[in-house]
Amino acid sequence: MPENAHPTFLEAVRREWWIPVVVMVLAGGIALGVSSANPEPLYEGRAVVIIDAPTLSKFPDLPKPDAMIREVASAEFSSEVASRAVVPSETVAAGLQASTRDDPQSQLILTFTSSDEALAAKVATIAAGYAAERAGVIGGKEIWELQRRVSETQRALKEVLKINSEAGRNADDAFKLAAAGTQWEMRMRLYEDTLALRTLRNAYYYNGNLKTPDISPVRRRGATVAGALVFGLVLGLVIAVFREALLSRPPKPHAA
């Protein structure tokens, strides 16, 4: 490329600045008219899964929000949601998206867009519930270990109660005191582990919240106009440079 190519381009745009502006305005006006003339609604089912950020920070095996976004985007996730919603997998994969909100991330937002309001709400609800379910499966190592400890404590407590019952009133005071202390310790451990297990299982929790706004008037019009403005700018610059090149050409010599 010649060294003076870039300055020539800038000079052409500077002299012919009105061409890109006019083309942009025309393209934006046409796009606005076309998008406004289309009354077809576009609904966005929006369900929010609550994220317990402090719990995620304490238990490293639980899936992080970014991992859940990747999970929602997987073909397996879309296939399962489609199966539960009784719709094609391609439909779910094309309209389902996930994002997070706040810092630290405290909300996993699942959205599904469709021209059918009922379908948008149905798929978003199923996806949110399945996302919370999958989080428990992905982070199963710590959950299963805690569940095992709860089960073992429950069995041990039953054995202690059985021994205490068999001893009955004939047991001496030392035995009764030791048995009471053992039961108290085991009940406290069982309570704490059960509470921790519930916390782990609810690290991602969907409480049924759902919104289905019609996003067509804003999103479709904004995206269409923005794209038209960019296209108009590029086309206007090309026209400006081409016009400047034509005007700069030396006149042809007249025949004698």
C-alpha positions as a Python dict, from the first residue, in 0.01 Angstrom:
ca = {
    (1, 'M'): (0, 0, 0),
    (2, 'P'): (139, 344, -85),
    (3, 'E'): (247, 559, 203),
    (4, 'N'): (-4, 834, 118),
    (5, 'A'): (-304, 597, 104),
    (6, 'H'): (-418, 653, 464),
    (7, 'P'): (-389, 1039, 459),
    (8, 'T'): (-580, 1042, 128),
    (9, 'F'): (-858, 840, 287),
    (10, 'L'): (-879, 1079, 583),
    (11, 'E'): (-878, 1381, 357),
    (12, 'A'): (-1154, 1229, 145),
    (13, 'V'): (-1368, 1160, 450),
    (14, 'R'): (-1301, 1510, 584),
    (15, 'R'): (-1417, 1671, 261),
    (16, 'E'): (-1706, 1433, 199),
    (17, 'W'): (-1820, 1395, 561),
    (18, 'W'): (-2181, 1468, 475),
    (19, 'I'): (-2211, 1151, 265),
    (20, 'P'): (-2162, 901, 555),
    (21, 'V'): (-2394, 1112, 771),
    (22, 'V'): (-2670, 1115, 510),
    (23, 'V'): (-2637, 742, 440),
    (24, 'M'): (-2643, 660, 813),
    (25, 'V'): (-2956, 869, 867),
    (26, 'L'): (-3129, 708, 570),
    (27, 'A'): (-3031, 355, 678),
    (28, 'G'): (-3136, 419, 1038),
    (29, 'G'): (-3468, 568, 931),
    (30, 'I'): (-3548, 276, 703),
    (31, 'A'): (-3453, 23, 974),
    (32, 'L'): (-3663, 205, 1233),
    (33, 'G'): (-3962, 207, 1003),
    (34, 'V'): (-3929, -160, 916),
    (35, 'S'): (-3880, -273, 1278),
    (36, 'S'): (-4167, -58, 1405),
    (37, 'A'): (-4400, -192, 1138),
    (38, 'N'): (-4352, -551, 1262),
    (39, 'P'): (-4602, -602, 1548),
    (40, 'E'): (-4502, -964, 1619),
    (41, 'P'): (-4418, -998, 1992),
    (42, 'L'): (-4107, -1166, 2125),
    (43, 'Y'): (-4134, -1289, 2483),
    (44, 'E'): (-3843, -1354, 2715),
    (45, 'G'): (-3902, -1602, 2994),
    (46, 'R'): (-3669, -1495, 3274),
    (47, 'A'): (-3609, -1714, 3580),
    (48, 'V'): (-3357, -1635, 3854),
    (49, 'V'): (-3166, -1900, 4049),
    (50, 'I'): (-3032, -1766, 4378),
    (51, 'I'): (-2662, -1833, 4440),
    (52, 'D'): (-2531, -1867, 4796),
    (53, 'A'): (-2190, -1706, 4735),
    (54, 'P'): (-2056, -1754, 5094),
    (55, 'T'): (-2130, -2128, 5075),
    (56, 'L'): (-1951, -2158, 4739),
    (57, 'S'): (-1645, -1990, 4887),
    (58, 'K'): (-1634, -2238, 5177),
    (59, 'F'): (-1681, -2555, 4972),
    (60, 'P'): (-1446, -2567, 4671),
    (61, 'D'): (-1608, -2875, 4513),
    (62, 'L'): (-1938, -2696, 4456),
    (63, 'P'): (-1970, -2563, 4098),
    (64, 'K'): (-1888, -2195, 4047),
    (65, 'P'): (-2131, -1967, 3859),
    (66, 'D'): (-1915, -1962, 3545),
    (67, 'A'): (-1917, -2342, 3542),
    (68, 'M'): (-2297, -2336, 3564),
    (69, 'I'): (-2316, -2100, 3266),
    (70, 'R'): (-2111, -2349, 3065),
    (71, 'E'): (-2335, -2628, 3189),
    (72, 'V'): (-2649, -2448, 3071),
    (73, 'A'): (-2488, -2392, 2731),
    (74, 'S'): (-2409, -2763, 2687),
    (75, 'A'): (-2601, -2984, 2446),
    (76, 'E'): (-2682, -3230, 2726),
    (77, 'F'): (-2850, -2960, 2932),
    (78, 'S'): (-3059, -2836, 2637),
    (79, 'S'): (-3158, -3192, 2553),
    (80, 'E'): (-3282, -3265, 2905),
    (81, 'V'): (-3475, -2937, 2927),
    (82, 'A'): (-3628, -3005, 2586),
    (83, 'S'): (-3731, -3353, 2698),
    (84, 'R'): (-3901, -3218, 3011),
    (85, 'A'): (-4068, -2934, 2820),
    (86, 'V'): (-4164, -3163, 2529),
    (87, 'V'): (-4012, -2934, 2265),
    (88, 'P'): (-3733, -2992, 2009),
    (89, 'S'): (-3377, -2971, 2142),
    (90, 'E'): (-3287, -2728, 1864),
    (91, 'T'): (-3555, -2488, 1987),
    (92, 'V'): (-3418, -2489, 2341),
    (93, 'A'): (-3056, -2457, 2229),
    (94, 'A'): (-3139, -2160, 2007),
    (95, 'G'): (-3335, -1962, 2266),
    (96, 'L'): (-3186, -2055, 2605),
    (97, 'Q'): (-2917, -1836, 2761),
    (98, 'A'): (-2759, -1796, 3105),
    (99, 'S'): (-2585, -1507, 3277),
    (100, 'T'): (-2497, -1393, 3628),
    (101, 'R'): (-2554, -1076, 3822),
    (102, 'D'): (-2375, -888, 4103),
    (103, 'D'): (-2021, -918, 4237),
    (104, 'P'): (-1978, -1165, 4395),
    (105, 'Q'): (-2220, -1345, 4166),
    (106, 'S'): (-2545, -1397, 4358),
    (107, 'Q'): (-2793, -1470, 4078),
    (108, 'L'): (-2792, -1712, 3787),
    (109, 'I'): (-3036, -1575, 3531),
    (110, 'L'): (-3182, -1813, 3275),
    (111, 'T'): (-3373, -1669, 2979),
    (112, 'F'): (-3560, -1827, 2691),
    (113, 'T'): (-3700, -1622, 2405),
    (114, 'S'): (-4001, -1723, 2198),
    (115, 'S'): (-4294, -1566, 2017),
    (116, 'D'): (-4513, -1794, 2235),
    (117, 'E'): (-4546, -1647, 2585),
    (118, 'A'): (-4648, -1978, 2743),
    (119, 'L'): (-4354, -2159, 2587),
    (120, 'A'): (-4109, -1889, 2699),
    (121, 'A'): (-4233, -1921, 3058),
    (122, 'K'): (-4238, -2302, 3052),
    (123, 'V'): (-3885, -2352, 2921),
    (124, 'A'): (-3733, -2085, 3149),
    (125, 'T'): (-3897, -2240, 3456),
    (126, 'I'): (-3785, -2592, 3370),
    (127, 'A'): (-3433, -2474, 3288),
    (128, 'A'): (-3399, -2292, 3622),
    (129, 'G'): (-3518, -2591, 3820),
    (130, 'Y'): (-3290, -2827, 3632),
    (131, 'A'): (-2993, -2590, 3675),
    (132, 'A'): (-3037, -2599, 4054),
    (133, 'E'): (-3068, -2977, 4035),
    (134, 'R'): (-2756, -3013, 3822),
    (135, 'A'): (-2556, -2795, 4062),
    (136, 'G'): (-2620, -3052, 4334),
    (137, 'V'): (-2507, -3336, 4108),
    (138, 'I'): (-2192, -3157, 3989),
    (139, 'G'): (-2093, -3070, 4346),
    (140, 'G'): (-2190, -3417, 4466),
    (141, 'K'): (-1858, -3512, 4627),
    (142, 'E'): (-1898, -3288, 4930),
    (143, 'I'): (-2275, -3337, 4945),
    (144, 'W'): (-2245, -3716, 4934),
    (145, 'E'): (-1974, -3717, 5200),
    (146, 'L'): (-2188, -3506, 5432),
    (147, 'Q'): (-2493, -3722, 5362),
    (148, 'R'): (-2290, -4032, 5452),
    (149, 'R'): (-2188, -3873, 5782),
    (150, 'V'): (-2549, -3781, 5861),
    (151, 'S'): (-2663, -4138, 5789),
    (152, 'E'): (-2389, -4288, 6007),
    (153, 'T'): (-2471, -4053, 6295),
    (154, 'Q'): (-2840, -4146, 6269),
    (155, 'R'): (-2757, -4519, 6284),
    (156, 'A'): (-2518, -4468, 6577),
    (157, 'L'): (-2778, -4265, 6767),
    (158, 'K'): (-3033, -4543, 6723),
    (159, 'E'): (-2785, -4792, 6867),
    (160, 'V'): (-2715, -4569, 7167),
    (161, 'L'): (-3089, -4524, 7230),
    (162, 'K'): (-3136, -4900, 7203),
    (163, 'I'): (-2858, -4971, 7455),
    (164, 'N'): (-2995, -4707, 7690),
    (165, 'S'): (-3343, -4858, 7664),
    (166, 'E'): (-3215, -5210, 7735),
    (167, 'A'): (-3025, -5088, 8040),
    (168, 'G'): (-3344, -4934, 8171),
    (169, 'R'): (-3382, -4833, 8528),
    (170, 'N'): (-3124, -5083, 8649),
    (171, 'A'): (-2838, -4876, 8505),
    (172, 'D'): (-2628, -4684, 8755),
    (173, 'D'): (-2606, -4307, 8761),
    (174, 'A'): (-2265, -4297, 8592),
    (175, 'F'): (-2399, -4497, 8297),
    (176, 'K'): (-2707, -4274, 8267),
    (177, 'L'): (-2495, -3959, 8280),
    (178, 'A'): (-2253, -4092, 8016),
    (179, 'A'): (-2540, -4205, 7793),
    (180, 'A'): (-2711, -3865, 7822),
    (181, 'G'): (-2387, -3687, 7732),
    (182, 'T'): (-2328, -3916, 7434),
    (183, 'Q'): (-2682, -3863, 7305),
    (184, 'W'): (-2652, -3486, 7339),
    (185, 'E'): (-2324, -3479, 7145),
    (186, 'M'): (-2463, -3700, 6872),
    (187, 'R'): (-2783, -3499, 6841),
    (188, 'M'): (-2585, -3175, 6814),
    (189, 'R'): (-2358, -3326, 6547),
    (190, 'L'): (-2662, -3456, 6361),
    (191, 'Y'): (-2829, -3115, 6376),
    (192, 'E'): (-2519, -2931, 6252),
    (193, 'D'): (-2452, -3179, 5971),
    (194, 'T'): (-2816, -3180, 5861),
    (195, 'L'): (-2816, -2801, 5853),
    (196, 'A'): (-2490, -2796, 5655),
    (197, 'L'): (-2630, -3056, 5414),
    (198, 'R'): (-2937, -2843, 5352),
    (199, 'T'): (-2713, -2542, 5292),
    (200, 'L'): (-2503, -2730, 5038),
    (201, 'R'): (-2807, -2857, 4853),
    (202, 'N'): (-2947, -2504, 4835),
    (203, 'A'): (-2625, -2334, 4719),
    (204, 'Y'): (-2821, -2288, 4395),
    (205, 'Y'): (-3187, -2240, 4473),
    (206, 'Y'): (-3481, -2168, 4245),
    (207, 'N'): (-3787, -2036, 4427),
    (208, 'G'): (-4020, -2027, 4126),
    (209, 'N'): (-3983, -1659, 4035),
    (210, 'L'): (-4056, -1587, 3669),
    (211, 'K'): (-4107, -1291, 3435),
    (212, 'T'): (-4209, -1299, 3069),
    (213, 'P'): (-4184, -944, 2928),
    (214, 'D'): (-4237, -866, 2561),
    (215, 'I'): (-3890, -755, 2454),
    (216, 'S'): (-3971, -708, 2086),
    (217, 'P'): (-4035, -330, 2093),
    (218, 'V'): (-3701, -253, 2254),
    (219, 'R'): (-3456, -528, 2164),
    (220, 'R'): (-3559, -591, 1806),
    (221, 'R'): (-3587, -223, 1718),
    (222, 'G'): (-3261, -132, 1891),
    (223, 'A'): (-3064, -418, 1734),
    (224, 'T'): (-3204, -347, 1387),
    (225, 'V'): (-3135, 26, 1400),
    (226, 'A'): (-2785, -23, 1546),
    (227, 'G'): (-2695, -267, 1271),
    (228, 'A'): (-2834, -34, 1006),
    (229, 'L'): (-2632, 260, 1140),
    (230, 'V'): (-2309, 61, 1125),
    (231, 'F'): (-2389, -57, 774),
    (232, 'G'): (-2478, 299, 671),
    (233, 'L'): (-2151, 433, 811),
    (234, 'V'): (-1941, 177, 622),
    (235, 'L'): (-2136, 228, 301),
    (236, 'G'): (-2114, 605, 336),
    (237, 'L'): (-1737, 595, 380),
    (238, 'V'): (-1701, 378, 72),
    (239, 'I'): (-1917, 615, -132),
    (240, 'A'): (-1727, 919, -1),
    (241, 'V'): (-1388, 774, -93),
    (242, 'F'): (-1513, 657, -432),
    (243, 'R'): (-1665, 999, -509),
    (244, 'E'): (-1344, 1173, -403),
    (245, 'A'): (-1145, 942, -627),
    (246, 'L'): (-1367, 1027, -922),
    (247, 'L'): (-1339, 1400, -859),
    (248, 'S'): (-961, 1375, -824),
    (249, 'R'): (-907, 1201, -1154),
    (250, 'P'): (-732, 1421, -1411),
    (251, 'P'): (-954, 1523, -1703),
    (252, 'K'): (-916, 1327, -2022),
    (253, 'P'): (-729, 1515, -2300),
    (254, 'H'): (-958, 1635, -2578),
    (255, 'A'): (-896, 1509, -2929),
    (256, 'A'): (-732, 1758, -3162),
}
